[in-house]
Amino acid sequence: MLAKNNSQVQILPMKTAKKRSSDKKITLVDVADASGVSAITVSRVINQPEKVSESLRIQVQKAIDALGYIPNQHASSLASSKSKVIGVAIPSLSNIVFTEVLRGIYEVMGAAGYKVLLVDTHYSPLEEEKMVRTLLSQSPEGLIITGGDQTKACQNFLHKARIPIVQIMELLADPIDMNVGFAHGRAGFDVVKYLLGQGYERIGFIGARMDPRVQQRMQGYKLALEQAGKFEKNYIVTTPEPSSIGVGGELFKSLMASTNGVIDAVFCVNDDLALGALFEAQRMNIRVPQDMAICGFNDIEAAGYVNPSLTSVSVGRYEMGVKASEMIIRVLNDKPIESKKIDMGYEIRKRASTTRLL
Amino acid sequence: MLAKNNSQVQILPMKTAKKRSSDKKITLVDVADASGVSAITVSRVINQPEKVSESLRIQVQKAIDALGYIPNQHASSLASSKSKVIGVAIPSLSNIVFTEVLRGIYEVMGAAGYKVLLVDTHYSPLEEEKMVRTLLSQSPEGLIITGGDQTKACQNFLHKARIPIVQIMELLADPIDMNVGFAHGRAGFDVVKYLLGQGYERIGFIGARMDPRVQQRMQGYKLALEQAGKFEKNYIVTTPEPSSIGVGGELFKSLMASTNGVIDAVFCVNDDLALGALFEAQRMNIRVPQDMAICGFNDIEAAGYVNPSLTSVSVGRYEMGVKASEMIIRVLNDKPIESKKIDMGYEIRKRASTTRLL
DNA sequence: AAGCACAATGATTGCGCTATCATCAGCATG
DNA sequence: CATGCTGATGATAGCGCAATCATTGTGCTT
């Protein structure tokens, strides 16, 4: 009685129905009918093929291919409460910093069979809260979110979610779950120390967007200058606008204007700003690095190739995405992780734009 | 009998169960019980609030907030066969060209309440086929995919999907459904005509990755030079590697070497390559634009700011994402669209790097 | 006052799949 | 030869929600 009742129901009514309207969605049952097995066997062929005998497996697979069957993930997720979805929230799609992290995430998650549902929070905690709701409504198996300034409500949701969560980009004092990042404040501090070491004395600061991580870099900058007794608050020029090369040029001009040109170095919170400052300095006939040092942040590819090459702070963005993803996958597979918090570190890539010539 | 049977079942058993284990997933029914209404009313509060009286709506909303209820999208999608998901397939996450298109897509889709499921095909039609299956398994309501070189099987799936599909980036002779892009071949042709018009005579070509769109640009380049009787096949240097500034520099050196430096202009298929060529030329003490014109493609921000500023072909990437998304949304809302095919056009931004000085 | 339209709410059912348990044949064990 | 075990397959139930249709109450018309 294994194939009898099936073959009865199968051929005649199904076939005609299907031929007539090829728009009908093909389901597991259709495949089961077509291949003369039960629905659950088809399910097994797809999800646990090792549990099905080879002959049946081939037979079913043939039907799957013939019908062009594509499983309905919603039904599967509902029944199994496994979505194979990882939610990712980043503040900006257009910022190269995040797209490289994303690359790492997609690489690892894709290989592990997870889909990535990506949302853009536009640097707004409120937007982020909405987006996290959206993510959670997809029953993700894990979450990667940026930074630590979630709203109270958002934190609540996240805690209640009971799934592995990694907060990336910065090191957090009190992470929700896991954390991969680096110390932005210390990086800013180190940059200034380095510039001071190169003999630059009046070090300006250019910042845009001013998200929490940028603020931390600025605090580091400030601290180092204060320690050296060289902090002047009008050496800082910032804007809430997003970063861009154009904005970098504008801010550089502002800085030069507001300080009457006494500045002999600029720390820009990212490389777009730094490139803008550099190009603008060239147009203003200010020699870099002789009269002006310029240091960026992130070490994008252009930094190494522009003339003069641009000093910048290199951080393993791709690796950060990889690490965060691996942590989640390990947790999902009940494997131990070394630590819930990983400091990716950073490195100042010293190049021509800050090298005092002898 | 409107609230009676509810209140019976409700308070005592549910409450205790919930208090004990706060990890139990909260469902529509929990909210219904907690607020003394039926499940379907809760559903309405969420999806069609205008159909529920204000008093009840507030009462239910209170319960939703109190319980921190988040709807299960899988169940919703399964029951309503509406996923509110749009699938997007792009060949590369790290290419700025696509991230800007993505921005446009996210902007429009987010505002319209759609989630974006994004996959990366790594410029491989086979990978793309797999990814499209993944997308389709999520029952997306629409699809945005890049270009036209899908595998046969993939095309099959797409045709069978019966959802609005937009192929973006290039103009296709035979699109699956809708199409938004621009004419890469013509753009390449026009660039060469422009360079010839500027008086450059021995125009080289630098290309990387060599995806279909890059090939089209190259064909345009070739055609224009052939028409002018100035085509030399050793003026073309390409690599299958991904584009980067570094690769641009290398290819420029190769081109100079293989042509003994007779080249007086280069058309680079994108701005990364062009910047690499420009920076390398500077290092080689080749004057741009006096001894060498350099033209890029895509008109990224840096092109306008680098010294000398870089001529490039500007295309509305963000707008392309917006247009594609709007088309899908219009179709989903049964609104008419002007045309199934949209040519976004392009514009050569003529800058210093190709301006023959008098 | 009867009839009707309409707004507000609820009961039932099923979306497509998988978890769970049941069944059964084949075979080894004592 | 009874017992238990294993591997392969199936039957059933239910995941959480919304479509559909049913029910009730309200105000209005005539």
PDB file of C-alpha atoms in Angstrom, chain B residues 86-306:
ATOM      1  CA  ILE B  86      11.647  42.204  -2.321  1.00  0.00           C
ATOM      2  CA  GLY B  87      14.590  40.169  -3.505  1.00  0.00           C
ATOM      3  CA  VAL B  88      17.640  41.925  -4.877  1.00  0.00           C
ATOM      4  CA  ALA B  89      20.589  40.256  -6.559  1.00  0.00           C
ATOM      5  CA  ILE B  90      23.743  42.222  -7.242  1.00  0.00           C
ATOM      6  CA  PRO B  91      27.102  40.938  -8.446  1.00  0.00           C
ATOM      7  CA  SER B  92      29.229  42.552  -5.778  1.00  0.00           C
ATOM      8  CA  LEU B  93      28.775  44.158  -2.422  1.00  0.00           C
ATOM      9  CA  SER B  94      32.057  45.978  -2.432  1.00  0.00           C
ATOM     10  CA  ASN B  95      31.500  47.810  -5.668  1.00  0.00           C
ATOM     11  CA  ILE B  96      30.331  51.315  -4.942  1.00  0.00           C
ATOM     12  CA  VAL B  97      28.304  51.278  -8.114  1.00  0.00           C
ATOM     13  CA  PHE B  98      25.923  48.758  -6.644  1.00  0.00           C
ATOM     14  CA  THR B  99      25.785  50.164  -3.173  1.00  0.00           C
ATOM     15  CA  GLU B 100      24.434  53.396  -4.570  1.00  0.00           C
ATOM     16  CA  VAL B 101      21.788  51.568  -6.543  1.00  0.00           C
ATOM     17  CA  LEU B 102      20.993  49.747  -3.337  1.00  0.00           C
ATOM     18  CA  ARG B 103      20.556  53.005  -1.510  1.00  0.00           C
ATOM     19  CA  GLY B 104      17.877  53.965  -3.971  1.00  0.00           C
ATOM     20  CA  ILE B 105      16.208  50.598  -3.596  1.00  0.00           C
ATOM     21  CA  TYR B 106      16.250  50.701   0.180  1.00  0.00           C
ATOM     22  CA  GLU B 107      14.944  54.220   0.231  1.00  0.00           C
ATOM     23  CA  VAL B 108      11.877  53.461  -1.826  1.00  0.00           C
ATOM     24  CA  MET B 109      11.234  49.951  -0.611  1.00  0.00           C
ATOM     25  CA  GLY B 110      11.665  50.879   3.013  1.00  0.00           C
ATOM     26  CA  ALA B 111       9.189  53.712   2.697  1.00  0.00           C
ATOM     27  CA  ALA B 112       6.693  51.386   1.063  1.00  0.00           C
ATOM     28  CA  GLY B 113       7.002  48.863   3.862  1.00  0.00           C
ATOM     29  CA  TYR B 114       9.005  46.254   2.024  1.00  0.00           C
ATOM     30  CA  LYS B 115      11.969  44.406   3.362  1.00  0.00           C
ATOM     31  CA  VAL B 116      14.906  43.851   1.068  1.00  0.00           C
ATOM     32  CA  LEU B 117      16.531  40.488   0.859  1.00  0.00           C
ATOM     33  CA  LEU B 118      19.874  41.066  -0.736  1.00  0.00           C
ATOM     34  CA  VAL B 119      22.130  38.458  -2.278  1.00  0.00           C
ATOM     35  CA  ASP B 120      25.552  38.705  -3.854  1.00  0.00           C
ATOM     36  CA  THR B 121      26.137  36.685  -7.017  1.00  0.00           C
ATOM     37  CA  HIS B 122      29.869  37.327  -7.302  1.00  0.00           C
ATOM     38  CA  TYR B 123      29.480  38.024 -11.010  1.00  0.00           C
ATOM     39  CA  SER B 124      28.679  34.370 -11.628  1.00  0.00           C
ATOM     40  CA  PRO B 125      25.525  33.240 -13.416  1.00  0.00           C
ATOM     41  CA  LEU B 126      25.706  29.883 -11.643  1.00  0.00           C
ATOM     42  CA  GLU B 127      25.960  31.538  -8.283  1.00  0.00           C
ATOM     43  CA  GLU B 128      23.157  33.775  -9.395  1.00  0.00           C
ATOM     44  CA  GLU B 129      20.951  30.811 -10.178  1.00  0.00           C
ATOM     45  CA  LYS B 130      21.459  29.445  -6.696  1.00  0.00           C
ATOM     46  CA  MET B 131      20.813  32.833  -5.162  1.00  0.00           C
ATOM     47  CA  VAL B 132      17.649  33.353  -7.173  1.00  0.00           C
ATOM     48  CA  ARG B 133      16.358  30.052  -5.855  1.00  0.00           C
ATOM     49  CA  THR B 134      17.091  31.292  -2.375  1.00  0.00           C
ATOM     50  CA  LEU B 135      15.260  34.504  -3.091  1.00  0.00           C
ATOM     51  CA  LEU B 136      12.271  32.760  -4.590  1.00  0.00           C
ATOM     52  CA  SER B 137      12.001  30.443  -1.618  1.00  0.00           C
ATOM     53  CA  GLN B 138      11.181  33.537   0.412  1.00  0.00           C
ATOM     54  CA  SER B 139       8.177  34.208  -1.825  1.00  0.00           C
ATOM     55  CA  PRO B 140       9.282  37.719  -2.634  1.00  0.00           C
ATOM     56  CA  GLU B 141       6.660  39.983  -4.103  1.00  0.00           C
ATOM     57  CA  GLY B 142       9.144  41.427  -6.551  1.00  0.00           C
ATOM     58  CA  LEU B 143      12.681  40.963  -7.751  1.00  0.00           C
ATOM     59  CA  ILE B 144      15.488  43.245  -8.848  1.00  0.00           C
ATOM     60  CA  ILE B 145      18.377  41.537 -10.541  1.00  0.00           C
ATOM     61  CA  THR B 146      21.448  42.746 -12.323  1.00  0.00           C
ATOM     62  CA  GLY B 147      21.948  42.426 -16.033  1.00  0.00           C
ATOM     63  CA  GLY B 148      20.773  39.805 -18.435  1.00  0.00           C
ATOM     64  CA  ASP B 149      23.098  36.842 -18.447  1.00  0.00           C
ATOM     65  CA  GLN B 150      21.074  34.448 -16.357  1.00  0.00           C
ATOM     66  CA  THR B 151      21.358  30.717 -16.845  1.00  0.00           C
ATOM     67  CA  LYS B 152      18.574  28.948 -18.712  1.00  0.00           C
ATOM     68  CA  ALA B 153      17.313  27.360 -15.517  1.00  0.00           C
ATOM     69  CA  CYS B 154      17.354  30.685 -13.777  1.00  0.00           C
ATOM     70  CA  GLN B 155      15.327  32.319 -16.513  1.00  0.00           C
ATOM     71  CA  ASN B 156      12.862  29.503 -16.173  1.00  0.00           C
ATOM     72  CA  PHE B 157      12.429  30.097 -12.486  1.00  0.00           C
ATOM     73  CA  LEU B 158      12.049  33.768 -13.042  1.00  0.00           C
ATOM     74  CA  HIS B 159       9.416  33.379 -15.685  1.00  0.00           C
ATOM     75  CA  LYS B 160       7.502  30.965 -13.550  1.00  0.00           C
ATOM     76  CA  ALA B 161       7.644  33.244 -10.543  1.00  0.00           C
ATOM     77  CA  ARG B 162       4.903  35.525 -11.881  1.00  0.00           C
ATOM     78  CA  ILE B 163       6.035  38.497  -9.879  1.00  0.00           C
ATOM     79  CA  PRO B 164       7.311  41.827 -11.145  1.00  0.00           C
ATOM     80  CA  ILE B 165      10.977  41.614 -12.012  1.00  0.00           C
ATOM     81  CA  VAL B 166      13.288  44.427 -12.995  1.00  0.00           C
ATOM     82  CA  GLN B 167      16.647  43.818 -14.565  1.00  0.00           C
ATOM     83  CA  ILE B 168      18.872  46.764 -13.881  1.00  0.00           C
ATOM     84  CA  MET B 169      22.169  48.343 -14.933  1.00  0.00           C
ATOM     85  CA  GLU B 170      22.098  47.618 -18.643  1.00  0.00           C
ATOM     86  CA  LEU B 171      19.557  47.863 -21.444  1.00  0.00           C
ATOM     87  CA  LEU B 172      18.458  44.433 -22.571  1.00  0.00           C
ATOM     88  CA  ALA B 173      17.138  43.348 -25.940  1.00  0.00           C
ATOM     89  CA  ASP B 174      14.892  40.726 -24.415  1.00  0.00           C
ATOM     90  CA  PRO B 175      14.178  41.468 -20.770  1.00  0.00           C
ATOM     91  CA  ILE B 176      12.378  38.950 -18.611  1.00  0.00           C
ATOM     92  CA  ASP B 177       9.931  41.571 -17.476  1.00  0.00           C
ATOM     93  CA  MET B 178      10.957  45.168 -16.835  1.00  0.00           C
ATOM     94  CA  ASN B 179      14.276  46.822 -17.467  1.00  0.00           C
ATOM     95  CA  VAL B 180      16.085  49.933 -16.249  1.00  0.00           C
ATOM     96  CA  GLY B 181      19.576  50.749 -17.353  1.00  0.00           C
ATOM     97  CA  PHE B 182      21.661  52.599 -19.848  1.00  0.00           C
ATOM     98  CA  ALA B 183      23.598  51.862 -23.010  1.00  0.00           C
ATOM     99  CA  HIS B 184      27.112  50.940 -22.000  1.00  0.00           C
ATOM    100  CA  GLY B 185      28.280  50.376 -25.536  1.00  0.00           C
ATOM    101  CA  ARG B 186      27.144  53.769 -26.668  1.00  0.00           C
ATOM    102  CA  ALA B 187      28.744  55.368 -23.632  1.00  0.00           C
ATOM    103  CA  GLY B 188      32.080  53.795 -24.502  1.00  0.00           C
ATOM    104  CA  PHE B 189      31.661  54.943 -28.074  1.00  0.00           C
ATOM    105  CA  ASP B 190      30.878  58.488 -27.018  1.00  0.00           C
ATOM    106  CA  VAL B 191      33.862  58.685 -24.704  1.00  0.00           C
ATOM    107  CA  VAL B 192      36.217  57.813 -27.509  1.00  0.00           C
ATOM    108  CA  LYS B 193      34.593  60.266 -29.876  1.00  0.00           C
ATOM    109  CA  TYR B 194      35.007  62.935 -27.244  1.00  0.00           C
ATOM    110  CA  LEU B 195      38.682  62.108 -26.701  1.00  0.00           C
ATOM    111  CA  LEU B 196      39.289  62.124 -30.430  1.00  0.00           C
ATOM    112  CA  GLY B 197      37.558  65.480 -30.563  1.00  0.00           C
ATOM    113  CA  GLN B 198      39.969  66.769 -27.952  1.00  0.00           C
ATOM    114  CA  GLY B 199      42.776  65.873 -30.290  1.00  0.00           C
ATOM    115  CA  TYR B 200      43.993  62.687 -28.649  1.00  0.00           C
ATOM    116  CA  GLU B 201      44.943  60.104 -31.231  1.00  0.00           C
ATOM    117  CA  ARG B 202      46.326  56.963 -29.657  1.00  0.00           C
ATOM    118  CA  ILE B 203      43.718  55.996 -27.143  1.00  0.00           C
ATOM    119  CA  GLY B 204      44.324  53.023 -24.879  1.00  0.00           C
ATOM    120  CA  PHE B 205      41.796  50.968 -22.970  1.00  0.00           C
ATOM    121  CA  ILE B 206      42.064  49.602 -19.468  1.00  0.00           C
ATOM    122  CA  GLY B 207      39.529  47.119 -18.160  1.00  0.00           C
ATOM    123  CA  ALA B 208      39.176  44.825 -15.200  1.00  0.00           C
ATOM    124  CA  ARG B 209      36.723  42.131 -14.165  1.00  0.00           C
ATOM    125  CA  MET B 210      35.263  42.285 -17.672  1.00  0.00           C
ATOM    126  CA  ASP B 211      31.666  41.612 -16.847  1.00  0.00           C
ATOM    127  CA  PRO B 212      29.103  41.988 -19.646  1.00  0.00           C
ATOM    128  CA  ARG B 213      28.667  45.700 -19.100  1.00  0.00           C
ATOM    129  CA  VAL B 214      32.375  46.332 -19.183  1.00  0.00           C
ATOM    130  CA  GLN B 215      32.593  44.303 -22.373  1.00  0.00           C
ATOM    131  CA  GLN B 216      29.930  46.478 -23.930  1.00  0.00           C
ATOM    132  CA  ARG B 217      31.878  49.597 -23.067  1.00  0.00           C
ATOM    133  CA  MET B 218      34.907  48.020 -24.661  1.00  0.00           C
ATOM    134  CA  GLN B 219      32.977  47.225 -27.817  1.00  0.00           C
ATOM    135  CA  GLY B 220      31.896  50.837 -27.997  1.00  0.00           C
ATOM    136  CA  TYR B 221      35.487  51.941 -27.587  1.00  0.00           C
ATOM    137  CA  LYS B 222      36.590  49.595 -30.315  1.00  0.00           C
ATOM    138  CA  LEU B 223      33.897  50.591 -32.731  1.00  0.00           C
ATOM    139  CA  ALA B 224      34.638  54.289 -32.376  1.00  0.00           C
ATOM    140  CA  LEU B 225      38.337  53.783 -32.949  1.00  0.00           C
ATOM    141  CA  GLU B 226      37.751  51.493 -35.898  1.00  0.00           C
ATOM    142  CA  GLN B 227      35.493  54.055 -37.482  1.00  0.00           C
ATOM    143  CA  ALA B 228      38.279  56.589 -37.046  1.00  0.00           C
ATOM    144  CA  GLY B 229      40.820  54.151 -38.434  1.00  0.00           C
ATOM    145  CA  LYS B 230      42.762  54.351 -35.197  1.00  0.00           C
ATOM    146  CA  PHE B 231      42.166  51.026 -33.580  1.00  0.00           C
ATOM    147  CA  GLU B 232      45.198  49.012 -32.446  1.00  0.00           C
ATOM    148  CA  LYS B 233      44.528  45.861 -30.552  1.00  0.00           C
ATOM    149  CA  ASN B 234      47.578  46.200 -28.353  1.00  0.00           C
ATOM    150  CA  TYR B 235      46.103  49.415 -27.023  1.00  0.00           C
ATOM    151  CA  ILE B 236      43.780  47.249 -24.942  1.00  0.00           C
ATOM    152  CA  VAL B 237      44.904  45.906 -21.601  1.00  0.00           C
ATOM    153  CA  THR B 238      42.509  43.975 -19.414  1.00  0.00           C
ATOM    154  CA  THR B 239      42.435  41.582 -16.510  1.00  0.00           C
ATOM    155  CA  PRO B 240      39.757  39.322 -15.070  1.00  0.00           C
ATOM    156  CA  GLU B 241      40.683  40.510 -11.574  1.00  0.00           C
ATOM    157  CA  PRO B 242      38.333  42.817  -9.755  1.00  0.00           C
ATOM    158  CA  SER B 243      38.888  46.505 -10.246  1.00  0.00           C
ATOM    159  CA  SER B 244      40.863  48.522  -7.800  1.00  0.00           C
ATOM    160  CA  ILE B 245      43.084  51.551  -7.722  1.00  0.00           C
ATOM    161  CA  GLY B 246      46.083  49.277  -7.430  1.00  0.00           C
ATOM    162  CA  VAL B 247      45.092  47.254 -10.460  1.00  0.00           C
ATOM    163  CA  GLY B 248      44.502  50.482 -12.376  1.00  0.00           C
ATOM    164  CA  GLY B 249      48.079  51.529 -11.715  1.00  0.00           C
ATOM    165  CA  GLU B 250      49.415  48.161 -12.785  1.00  0.00           C
ATOM    166  CA  LEU B 251      47.393  48.057 -15.964  1.00  0.00           C
ATOM    167  CA  PHE B 252      48.496  51.561 -16.819  1.00  0.00           C
ATOM    168  CA  LYS B 253      52.119  50.531 -16.472  1.00  0.00           C
ATOM    169  CA  SER B 254      51.458  47.479 -18.641  1.00  0.00           C
ATOM    170  CA  LEU B 255      49.804  49.586 -21.249  1.00  0.00           C
ATOM    171  CA  MET B 256      52.697  52.031 -21.345  1.00  0.00           C
ATOM    172  CA  ALA B 257      55.164  49.195 -21.559  1.00  0.00           C
ATOM    173  CA  SER B 258      53.380  47.223 -24.250  1.00  0.00           C
ATOM    174  CA  THR B 259      52.896  50.269 -26.428  1.00  0.00           C
ATOM    175  CA  ASN B 260      56.280  51.799 -25.808  1.00  0.00           C
ATOM    176  CA  GLY B 261      54.579  54.800 -24.380  1.00  0.00           C
ATOM    177  CA  VAL B 262      53.008  56.037 -27.581  1.00  0.00           C
ATOM    178  CA  ILE B 263      49.578  56.187 -25.940  1.00  0.00           C
ATOM    179  CA  ASP B 264      48.286  59.698 -25.380  1.00  0.00           C
ATOM    180  CA  ALA B 265      44.972  58.870 -23.742  1.00  0.00           C
ATOM    181  CA  VAL B 266      43.361  56.081 -21.717  1.00  0.00           C
ATOM    182  CA  PHE B 267      39.772  55.129 -21.307  1.00  0.00           C
ATOM    183  CA  CYS B 268      39.385  53.234 -18.054  1.00  0.00           C
ATOM    184  CA  VAL B 269      36.192  51.255 -17.560  1.00  0.00           C
ATOM    185  CA  ASN B 270      35.715  52.643 -14.104  1.00  0.00           C
ATOM    186  CA  ASP B 271      36.963  55.346 -11.824  1.00  0.00           C
ATOM    187  CA  ASP B 272      38.983  53.093  -9.547  1.00  0.00           C
ATOM    188  CA  LEU B 273      41.098  52.066 -12.493  1.00  0.00           C
ATOM    189  CA  ALA B 274      41.233  55.641 -13.712  1.00  0.00           C
ATOM    190  CA  LEU B 275      42.405  56.966 -10.361  1.00  0.00           C
ATOM    191  CA  GLY B 276      45.004  54.231 -10.242  1.00  0.00           C
ATOM    192  CA  ALA B 277      46.171  55.212 -13.707  1.00  0.00           C
ATOM    193  CA  LEU B 278      46.212  58.873 -12.760  1.00  0.00           C
ATOM    194  CA  PHE B 279      48.217  58.366  -9.590  1.00  0.00           C
ATOM    195  CA  GLU B 280      50.599  56.071 -11.426  1.00  0.00           C
ATOM    196  CA  ALA B 281      51.035  58.595 -14.225  1.00  0.00           C
ATOM    197  CA  GLN B 282      51.908  61.200 -11.646  1.00  0.00           C
ATOM    198  CA  ARG B 283      54.518  58.891 -10.184  1.00  0.00           C
ATOM    199  CA  MET B 284      55.897  58.258 -13.664  1.00  0.00           C
ATOM    200  CA  ASN B 285      56.061  62.004 -14.225  1.00  0.00           C
ATOM    201  CA  ILE B 286      53.676  61.823 -17.104  1.00  0.00           C
ATOM    202  CA  ARG B 287      51.709  65.037 -17.242  1.00  0.00           C
ATOM    203  CA  VAL B 288      47.934  64.742 -17.251  1.00  0.00           C
ATOM    204  CA  PRO B 289      46.307  66.044 -19.423  1.00  0.00           C
ATOM    205  CA  GLN B 290      49.186  67.484 -21.467  1.00  0.00           C
ATOM    206  CA  ASP B 291      50.887  64.195 -22.298  1.00  0.00           C
ATOM    207  CA  MET B 292      48.129  61.856 -21.311  1.00  0.00           C
ATOM    208  CA  ALA B 293      44.370  62.108 -21.073  1.00  0.00           C
ATOM    209  CA  ILE B 294      42.603  59.882 -18.601  1.00  0.00           C
ATOM    210  CA  CYS B 295      38.907  59.166 -18.592  1.00  0.00           C
ATOM    211  CA  GLY B 296      37.075  57.036 -16.078  1.00  0.00           C
ATOM    212  CA  PHE B 297      33.551  55.711 -15.725  1.00  0.00           C
ATOM    213  CA  ASN B 298      30.817  56.073 -13.091  1.00  0.00           C
ATOM    214  CA  ASP B 299      31.753  59.516 -11.880  1.00  0.00           C
ATOM    215  CA  ILE B 300      32.378  58.686  -8.250  1.00  0.00           C
ATOM    216  CA  GLU B 301      32.829  61.622  -5.953  1.00  0.00           C
ATOM    217  CA  ALA B 302      36.618  61.545  -5.981  1.00  0.00           C
ATOM    218  CA  ALA B 303      36.646  62.175  -9.723  1.00  0.00           C
ATOM    219  CA  GLY B 304      35.530  65.735  -9.186  1.00  0.00           C
ATOM    220  CA  TYR B 305      38.068  66.497  -6.487  1.00  0.00           C
ATOM    221  CA  VAL B 306      41.282  64.800  -7.429  1.00  0.00           C
TER     222      VAL B 306
END
